[in-house]
Short mmCIF file of C-alpha atoms and ligand atoms in Angstrom, two decimals:
data_model
loop_
_atom_site.label_atom_id
_atom_site.label_comp_id
_atom_site.label_asym_id
_atom_site.label_seq_id
_atom_site.Cartn_x
_atom_site.Cartn_y
_atom_site.Cartn_z
CA MET W 1 0.32 -0.02 -0.28
CA SER W 2 2.88 2.77 0.86
CA ASP W 3 4.37 1.88 -2.50
CA LEU W 4 1.01 2.60 -4.36
CA ARG W 5 0.31 5.63 -1.93
CA GLN W 6 3.78 6.79 -3.13
CA GLN W 7 2.89 6.39 -6.83
CA LEU W 8 -0.06 8.62 -6.49
CA GLU W 9 1.65 10.82 -4.73
CA LYS W 10 3.81 11.33 -7.44
CA LEU W 11 1.32 11.11 -9.91
CA ARG W 12 -0.56 14.52 -8.58
CA ASP W 13 2.60 16.07 -8.32
CA ASP W 14 3.89 15.48 -11.43
CA GLY W 15 0.58 16.60 -13.00
CA LEU W 16 0.66 19.53 -10.73
CA ALA W 17 3.86 20.26 -12.26
CA GLU W 18 2.95 20.09 -15.87
CA ILE W 19 -0.48 22.11 -15.63
CA ALA W 20 1.85 25.22 -13.96
CA ALA W 21 4.80 24.28 -17.02
CA ALA W 22 1.89 24.28 -20.14
CA ALA W 23 2.06 26.83 -22.34
CA ASP W 24 -0.82 27.71 -23.58
CA ALA W 25 -4.32 26.11 -23.63
CA ALA W 26 -4.23 23.48 -25.91
CA ALA W 27 -0.85 21.97 -23.68
CA LEU W 28 -3.05 22.04 -21.27
CA ASP W 29 -5.73 20.33 -22.57
CA ALA W 30 -3.46 17.57 -22.97
CA VAL W 31 -2.05 17.08 -19.77
CA ARG W 32 -6.15 17.16 -18.81
CA VAL W 33 -6.22 14.46 -21.31
CA LYS W 34 -3.10 12.45 -19.87
CA TYR W 35 -4.13 12.49 -16.17
CA LEU W 36 -8.12 12.96 -16.18
CA GLY W 37 -9.01 11.64 -19.61
CA ARG W 38 -11.11 8.25 -19.39
CA LYS W 39 -7.88 6.37 -20.30
CA GLY W 40 -5.88 8.77 -17.93
CA ALA W 41 -3.39 7.96 -15.05
CA VAL W 42 -5.86 8.62 -12.39
CA GLN W 43 -8.20 6.34 -13.98
CA ALA W 44 -5.50 3.99 -13.97
CA ALA W 45 -4.85 4.27 -10.52
CA PHE W 46 -8.49 3.58 -9.58
CA GLU W 47 -8.48 0.66 -11.72
CA LYS W 48 -6.02 -0.73 -9.15
CA LEU W 49 -8.64 -1.06 -6.37
CA PRO W 50 -9.69 -4.15 -6.70
CA THR W 51 -6.53 -5.82 -6.35
CA LEU W 52 -6.24 -4.58 -2.73
CA PRO W 53 -7.36 -6.09 0.18
CA LYS W 54 -10.35 -4.53 1.44
CA GLU W 55 -9.47 -2.92 4.32
CA GLU W 56 -6.98 -1.00 2.10
CA ARG W 57 -9.38 0.10 -0.18
CA PRO W 58 -11.16 3.09 1.22
CA ALA W 59 -8.15 4.74 2.32
CA PHE W 60 -6.67 4.31 -1.28
CA GLY W 61 -10.26 5.50 -3.04
CA ALA W 62 -10.37 8.29 -0.77
CA LEU W 63 -6.05 9.45 -1.64
CA ALA W 64 -6.96 9.00 -5.21
CA ASN W 65 -10.14 11.41 -4.97
CA GLN W 66 -7.95 14.15 -3.16
CA ALA W 67 -5.70 13.49 -6.28
CA ARG W 68 -8.10 14.06 -9.08
CA GLU W 69 -9.87 16.80 -7.12
CA ALA W 70 -6.70 18.78 -6.76
CA LEU W 71 -5.35 18.39 -10.49
CA ALA W 72 -8.84 19.37 -11.69
CA ALA W 73 -9.07 22.47 -9.49
CA ALA W 74 -5.15 23.37 -10.94
CA LEU W 75 -6.50 22.90 -14.32
CA ASN W 76 -9.48 24.95 -14.16
CA ASP W 77 -7.23 27.87 -12.51
CA ARG W 78 -4.68 27.67 -15.26
CA LYS W 79 -7.56 27.55 -17.89
CA THR W 80 -8.92 30.89 -16.42
CA ALA W 81 -5.80 32.36 -16.58
CA PHE W 82 -5.45 31.58 -20.00
CA GLU W 83 -8.81 33.02 -21.12
CA ALA W 84 -8.39 36.23 -19.55
CA GLY W 85 -4.98 36.43 -21.40
CA ALA W 86 -6.34 36.09 -24.51
CA ARG W 87 -9.15 38.56 -23.93
CA LYS W 88 -6.06 41.35 -22.94
CA SER W 89 -3.86 40.37 -26.10
CA GLY W 90 -5.94 40.21 -29.24
CA PRO W 91 -4.56 41.84 -32.50
CA LYS W 92 -1.70 44.40 -31.76
CA LEU W 93 -2.50 48.05 -32.86
CA ASP W 94 -0.47 48.95 -35.59
CA LEU W 95 -0.62 52.60 -36.03
CA THR W 96 0.88 52.66 -39.68
CA LEU W 97 -2.01 51.23 -41.12
CA PRO W 98 -4.47 54.00 -43.06
CA GLY W 99 -7.63 54.93 -40.68
CA ARG W 100 -11.06 53.00 -41.54
CA GLY W 101 -13.55 55.50 -42.73
CA THR W 102 -17.10 55.31 -40.88
CA THR W 103 -20.32 56.00 -42.79
CA VAL W 104 -22.83 57.41 -41.08
CA GLY W 105 -26.37 56.41 -41.84
CA ARG W 106 -29.59 58.64 -41.92
CA PRO W 107 -33.26 57.67 -42.26
CA HIS W 108 -34.66 56.56 -45.21
CA PRO W 109 -36.57 59.92 -47.50
CA ILE W 110 -39.68 58.40 -46.27
CA THR W 111 -39.27 57.95 -42.57
CA GLN W 112 -37.83 61.69 -42.95
CA ILE W 113 -40.86 63.29 -44.51
CA ILE W 114 -43.23 61.47 -41.90
CA ASP W 115 -41.02 62.76 -39.29
CA GLU W 116 -41.47 66.08 -40.33
CA VAL W 117 -44.99 65.63 -40.97
CA VAL W 118 -44.98 64.24 -37.21
CA HIS W 119 -43.55 67.06 -36.10
CA ILE W 120 -45.69 70.07 -37.72
CA PHE W 121 -49.04 68.15 -36.23
CA GLY W 122 -47.60 67.82 -33.47
CA ARG W 123 -47.40 71.53 -32.95
CA MET W 124 -51.20 71.52 -34.32
CA GLY W 125 -52.00 69.40 -31.22
CA PHE W 126 -52.04 66.18 -32.66
CA ALA W 127 -51.24 63.11 -31.51
CA VAL W 128 -49.24 60.28 -33.03
CA ALA W 129 -51.63 56.64 -33.32
CA ASP W 130 -51.10 53.56 -34.97
CA GLY W 131 -52.92 50.81 -36.36
CA PRO W 132 -51.93 46.66 -37.90
CA ASP W 133 -50.96 46.23 -41.61
CA ILE W 134 -52.98 43.26 -41.44
CA GLU W 135 -57.11 44.80 -41.14
CA THR W 136 -60.24 42.99 -41.27
CA GLU W 137 -62.61 44.01 -44.26
CA TYR W 138 -64.58 45.50 -41.39
CA TYR W 139 -62.27 47.91 -40.36
CA ASN W 140 -61.00 48.82 -44.06
CA PHE W 141 -64.03 48.94 -45.53
CA ASP W 142 -67.26 48.30 -43.35
CA ALA W 143 -66.99 50.45 -40.63
CA LEU W 144 -65.78 53.02 -43.22
CA ASN W 145 -68.98 52.78 -44.58
CA THR W 146 -67.54 50.94 -47.34
CA PRO W 147 -70.39 48.72 -48.60
CA ALA W 148 -69.98 44.94 -50.21
CA GLU W 149 -70.29 46.00 -53.95
CA HIS W 150 -67.54 49.05 -53.72
CA PRO W 151 -64.83 48.37 -56.63
CA ALA W 152 -62.16 48.97 -53.71
CA ARG W 153 -63.36 45.54 -52.12
CA ASP W 154 -62.66 43.89 -55.32
CA ILE W 155 -59.96 41.22 -55.31
CA GLN W 156 -58.18 43.26 -58.29
CA ASP W 157 -58.03 46.21 -56.03
CA THR W 158 -57.00 44.73 -52.52
CA PHE W 159 -54.64 41.91 -51.13
CA TYR W 160 -56.59 39.34 -49.04
CA LEU W 161 -54.96 36.82 -46.41
CA GLU W 162 -55.12 33.12 -48.13
CA GLY W 163 -57.00 30.91 -46.01
CA SER W 164 -59.24 33.90 -44.32
CA GLY W 165 -62.53 33.54 -46.72
CA LYS W 166 -64.55 31.83 -43.88
CA ARG W 167 -64.39 34.65 -41.53
CA GLN W 168 -67.51 36.17 -40.46
CA GLY W 169 -68.24 39.50 -38.87
CA ALA W 170 -70.34 40.07 -35.84
CA SER W 171 -73.37 40.45 -37.84
CA GLY W 172 -72.74 37.64 -39.78
CA GLN W 173 -70.97 39.08 -42.92
CA SER W 174 -68.00 37.92 -44.59
CA ASN W 175 -65.07 39.55 -42.51
CA ARG W 176 -61.97 38.27 -44.15
CA LEU W 177 -58.53 39.64 -43.41
CA LEU W 178 -56.64 41.70 -46.27
CA LEU W 179 -53.64 44.43 -46.13
CA ARG W 180 -54.94 47.71 -45.49
CA THR W 181 -55.69 49.31 -48.77
CA HIS W 182 -55.42 52.82 -46.65
CA THR W 183 -54.47 54.47 -43.37
CA SER W 184 -58.39 55.39 -42.77
CA PRO W 185 -59.37 52.04 -40.39
CA VAL W 186 -57.34 53.46 -38.09
CA GLN W 187 -59.66 56.17 -37.54
CA VAL W 188 -62.04 53.66 -36.20
CA HIS W 189 -59.98 51.84 -34.07
CA VAL W 190 -58.88 55.54 -32.33
CA MET W 191 -62.49 56.17 -32.38
CA GLU W 192 -63.61 52.39 -30.65
CA LYS W 193 -60.75 53.14 -27.98
CA GLN W 194 -61.28 56.94 -26.91
CA PRO W 195 -64.17 58.86 -26.55
CA PRO W 196 -64.04 62.64 -27.85
CA PRO W 197 -62.55 65.15 -28.71
CA VAL W 198 -59.60 63.25 -30.76
CA ARG W 199 -56.68 64.71 -32.48
CA VAL W 200 -54.64 62.17 -34.21
CA VAL W 201 -52.15 61.48 -37.32
CA VAL W 202 -51.21 58.16 -38.42
CA PRO W 203 -48.44 57.66 -40.72
CA GLY W 204 -48.28 53.89 -42.10
CA ARG W 205 -47.99 51.42 -44.78
CA CYS W 206 -50.47 50.59 -47.48
CA TYR W 207 -51.15 48.06 -50.03
CA ARG W 208 -53.10 48.10 -53.15
CA ARG W 209 -52.63 45.59 -56.15
CA ASP W 210 -51.54 48.09 -58.66
CA GLU W 211 -49.86 47.72 -61.92
CA ILE W 212 -46.02 49.02 -60.77
CA ASP W 213 -45.00 52.01 -62.87
CA ALA W 214 -43.84 55.46 -62.01
CA THR W 215 -46.12 56.44 -59.86
CA HIS W 216 -47.57 53.52 -58.54
CA HIS W 217 -46.78 50.60 -56.20
CA VAL W 218 -48.17 47.35 -54.78
CA ASN W 219 -46.79 49.18 -51.36
CA PHE W 220 -46.47 52.76 -50.15
CA HIS W 221 -47.20 55.38 -47.39
CA GLN W 222 -49.83 57.34 -46.14
CA PHE W 223 -50.76 59.51 -43.49
CA GLU W 224 -54.49 60.04 -42.17
CA GLY W 225 -55.78 63.03 -40.07
CA LEU W 226 -58.65 62.75 -37.57
CA TYR W 227 -59.54 65.99 -35.48
CA VAL W 228 -63.13 65.45 -33.66
CA ASP W 229 -65.19 68.00 -31.78
CA ARG W 230 -67.86 70.28 -31.48
CA ASN W 231 -68.02 72.59 -33.93
CA VAL W 232 -65.20 71.45 -36.48
CA SER W 233 -66.20 72.52 -39.82
CA VAL W 234 -64.98 72.84 -43.89
CA ALA W 235 -62.94 75.85 -42.72
CA ASN W 236 -60.93 74.35 -40.02
CA LEU W 237 -59.79 71.27 -42.65
CA LYS W 238 -59.04 74.28 -45.11
CA GLY W 239 -57.27 76.22 -43.19
CA ASP W 240 -55.23 73.46 -41.21
CA CYS W 241 -54.19 71.35 -44.46
CA GLU W 242 -53.49 74.90 -46.13
CA PHE W 243 -51.21 75.55 -43.09
CA PHE W 244 -50.03 72.22 -42.95
CA PHE W 245 -48.67 72.26 -46.39
CA LYS W 246 -46.92 75.86 -46.18
CA GLN W 247 -45.26 74.45 -43.27
CA LEU W 248 -43.76 71.46 -45.19
CA LEU W 249 -43.29 72.86 -48.62
CA GLY W 250 -42.90 76.53 -48.29
CA PRO W 251 -45.05 79.86 -48.25
CA GLU W 252 -45.28 79.72 -51.78
CA THR W 253 -46.84 76.46 -51.78
CA ARG W 254 -50.71 76.68 -53.02
CA VAL W 255 -53.52 73.96 -51.94
CA ARG W 256 -57.06 73.60 -54.06
CA PHE W 257 -59.87 72.07 -52.71
CA ARG W 258 -61.96 69.78 -55.66
CA PRO W 259 -65.03 68.38 -54.51
CA HIS W 260 -64.91 64.71 -54.47
CA PHE W 261 -66.74 61.55 -53.24
CA PHE W 262 -65.49 58.93 -50.40
CA PRO W 263 -67.91 56.97 -48.73
CA PHE W 264 -66.55 57.67 -45.22
CA THR W 265 -66.35 61.41 -45.72
CA GLU W 266 -69.65 64.17 -46.26
CA PRO W 267 -68.55 66.49 -48.13
CA SER W 268 -65.27 64.98 -49.32
CA PHE W 269 -62.99 67.20 -51.35
CA GLU W 270 -59.77 65.88 -53.21
CA ILE W 271 -56.30 68.28 -52.46
CA ASP W 272 -54.52 69.39 -55.38
CA LEU W 273 -50.88 71.20 -54.99
CA ASN W 274 -49.05 73.70 -56.71
CA SER W 275 -45.62 74.52 -55.75
CA PRO W 276 -42.55 76.31 -56.89
CA MET W 277 -40.69 72.99 -57.49
CA LEU W 278 -43.79 71.52 -59.56
CA ARG W 279 -43.83 74.43 -61.82
CA SER W 280 -39.77 74.51 -62.44
CA ARG W 281 -40.90 71.08 -63.46
CA GLY W 282 -43.59 72.37 -65.80
CA LYS W 283 -46.22 70.79 -64.01
CA GLU W 284 -49.40 72.75 -62.77
CA TRP W 285 -51.77 71.16 -59.94
CA LEU W 286 -50.85 67.60 -58.60
CA GLU W 287 -53.72 65.48 -56.67
CA ILE W 288 -52.00 64.89 -53.11
CA ALA W 289 -54.79 63.76 -50.74
CA GLY W 290 -58.24 63.22 -50.00
CA CYS W 291 -60.07 64.90 -47.50
CA GLY W 292 -63.75 65.72 -45.97
CA MET W 293 -65.87 65.88 -42.96
CA VAL W 294 -66.79 62.39 -41.19
CA ASN W 295 -69.63 60.65 -42.23
CA PRO W 296 -72.29 60.65 -39.54
CA ARG W 297 -72.52 56.84 -40.72
CA VAL W 298 -68.74 56.21 -39.21
CA PHE W 299 -69.42 58.03 -35.99
CA GLU W 300 -72.60 55.88 -35.62
CA TYR W 301 -70.33 52.66 -36.03
CA VAL W 302 -67.98 53.37 -33.40
CA GLY W 303 -70.78 55.01 -30.89
CA TYR W 304 -70.21 58.85 -31.00
CA ASP W 305 -72.97 60.83 -30.96
CA PRO W 306 -73.24 62.67 -34.59
CA GLU W 307 -75.62 65.25 -32.86
CA GLN W 308 -72.75 66.33 -30.53
CA TRP W 309 -69.82 66.08 -32.56
CA THR W 310 -68.20 66.89 -35.91
CA GLY W 311 -65.04 66.31 -37.32
CA TYR W 312 -62.91 66.47 -40.39
CA ALA W 313 -60.66 63.78 -41.63
CA PHE W 314 -57.73 63.08 -44.51
CA GLY W 315 -55.29 61.06 -46.02
CA MET W 316 -52.30 61.89 -47.87
CA GLY W 317 -49.33 59.91 -49.98
CA VAL W 318 -46.30 60.42 -48.36
CA GLU W 319 -44.65 59.09 -51.50
CA ARG W 320 -46.43 61.82 -53.69
CA ILE W 321 -45.16 64.71 -50.64
CA ALA W 322 -41.91 63.64 -51.16
CA MET W 323 -41.66 63.81 -54.96
CA VAL W 324 -42.96 67.00 -54.94
CA LEU W 325 -40.57 68.21 -52.40
CA TYR W 326 -37.24 66.42 -53.59
CA GLY W 327 -38.51 66.67 -57.50
CA ILE W 328 -38.30 62.81 -57.85
CA ASP W 329 -40.51 61.30 -60.83
CA ASP W 330 -40.26 58.07 -60.33
CA ILE W 331 -41.55 56.46 -56.76
CA ARG W 332 -39.85 52.87 -57.77
CA LEU W 333 -36.98 54.88 -56.62
CA PHE W 334 -37.90 54.52 -52.79
CA TYR W 335 -37.73 50.93 -52.88
CA GLU W 336 -34.98 49.82 -54.61
CA ASN W 337 -32.47 50.64 -51.94
CA ASP W 338 -29.71 52.30 -54.03
CA LEU W 339 -27.37 53.71 -51.66
CA ARG W 340 -26.70 56.53 -54.66
CA PHE W 341 -30.22 57.36 -54.32
CA LEU W 342 -30.79 57.68 -50.48
CA ARG W 343 -27.55 59.20 -49.87
CA GLN W 344 -29.21 62.66 -51.68
CA PHE W 345 -31.16 63.28 -48.73
N1 DAH Y 1 -58.28 56.51 -47.72
C1 DAH Y 1 -58.72 57.53 -49.14
C2 DAH Y 1 -57.71 56.86 -49.97
O1 DAH Y 1 -56.51 56.06 -49.88
C3 DAH Y 1 -58.03 58.79 -48.69
C4 DAH Y 1 -58.82 59.60 -47.61
C5 DAH Y 1 -60.25 60.38 -48.60
C6 DAH Y 1 -58.65 59.76 -46.22
C7 DAH Y 1 -60.76 61.01 -47.61
C8 DAH Y 1 -59.42 60.14 -45.63
C9 DAH Y 1 -60.63 60.79 -46.48
O2 DAH Y 1 -59.39 60.26 -44.30
O3 DAH Y 1 -61.38 61.78 -45.37
O4 DAH Y 1 -57.74 57.15 -51.02
#
């Protein structure tokens, strides 16, 4: 036994010395395998146990355990030290290399315009609201007084989500899921959630099955405005819109209201713009927005009393505004992610 004990102590001391001498993490691992591996020295010592007289086994076993623990602890310490060292050294700094330039990114021009729009309306007391891109037919059409036979609801004009054909609305009508065709459904969400008065702008992405060309895309941005209070009138609508456009595009911007039809406003108008930028490009008036006085039917859908409350609403195309502001004549440029284009803004 004393022979074996000596062997074991020597094994432990040799191991500790080799651990201390290991030059790097790989050498250290080799030492670990040699001593603590499945076929290592410590395991070999344990395998001698059954050859010993019964009464000597516990003492020898305890000694072998101690050796194993001492080696494992030393290995672990050394490993931690190597790792810390590796973190500290890393690649050397070469001061003779030319510096690496950093490019500063910037918001996309569409985002820049949305930020500006939100800022201007913010000064006019409008909060920002948000709604889902995936809507139900109810919010995109029904609650906006847009009946089932309206052309906008046609499968040719709107992206419906597959498999949503059997959804039923509360009153049993079809309530398929679709990609919203305008930001107007957020009017309904906002009014369902809060009592009047309301003053919100709603920037967001919209989708239509349009043929893609220089002025149409299947995905584009709008922002919606909604102002509900007592005694809101067309004069408020006109004044606020004119103020907004002059703030955004300059004091020489002119705004024209043309009678139009939208199911969710009555009366309704389209807004045309005329600005120095447009004139310099040989254009006269550009249709930029739809608007009107909120149809009392819409108030009924959201539970507002149309006898007490009136409101105006508008929806404008962000890409259209960007094109006027920057003199861009192809909407597709906004979505091609060509940095030579985007870096100009
Ligand atoms: N949602 C309409 C569209 O996309 C635009 C619009 C017209 C919005 C009149 C309004 C509105 O809020 O009152 O063509």
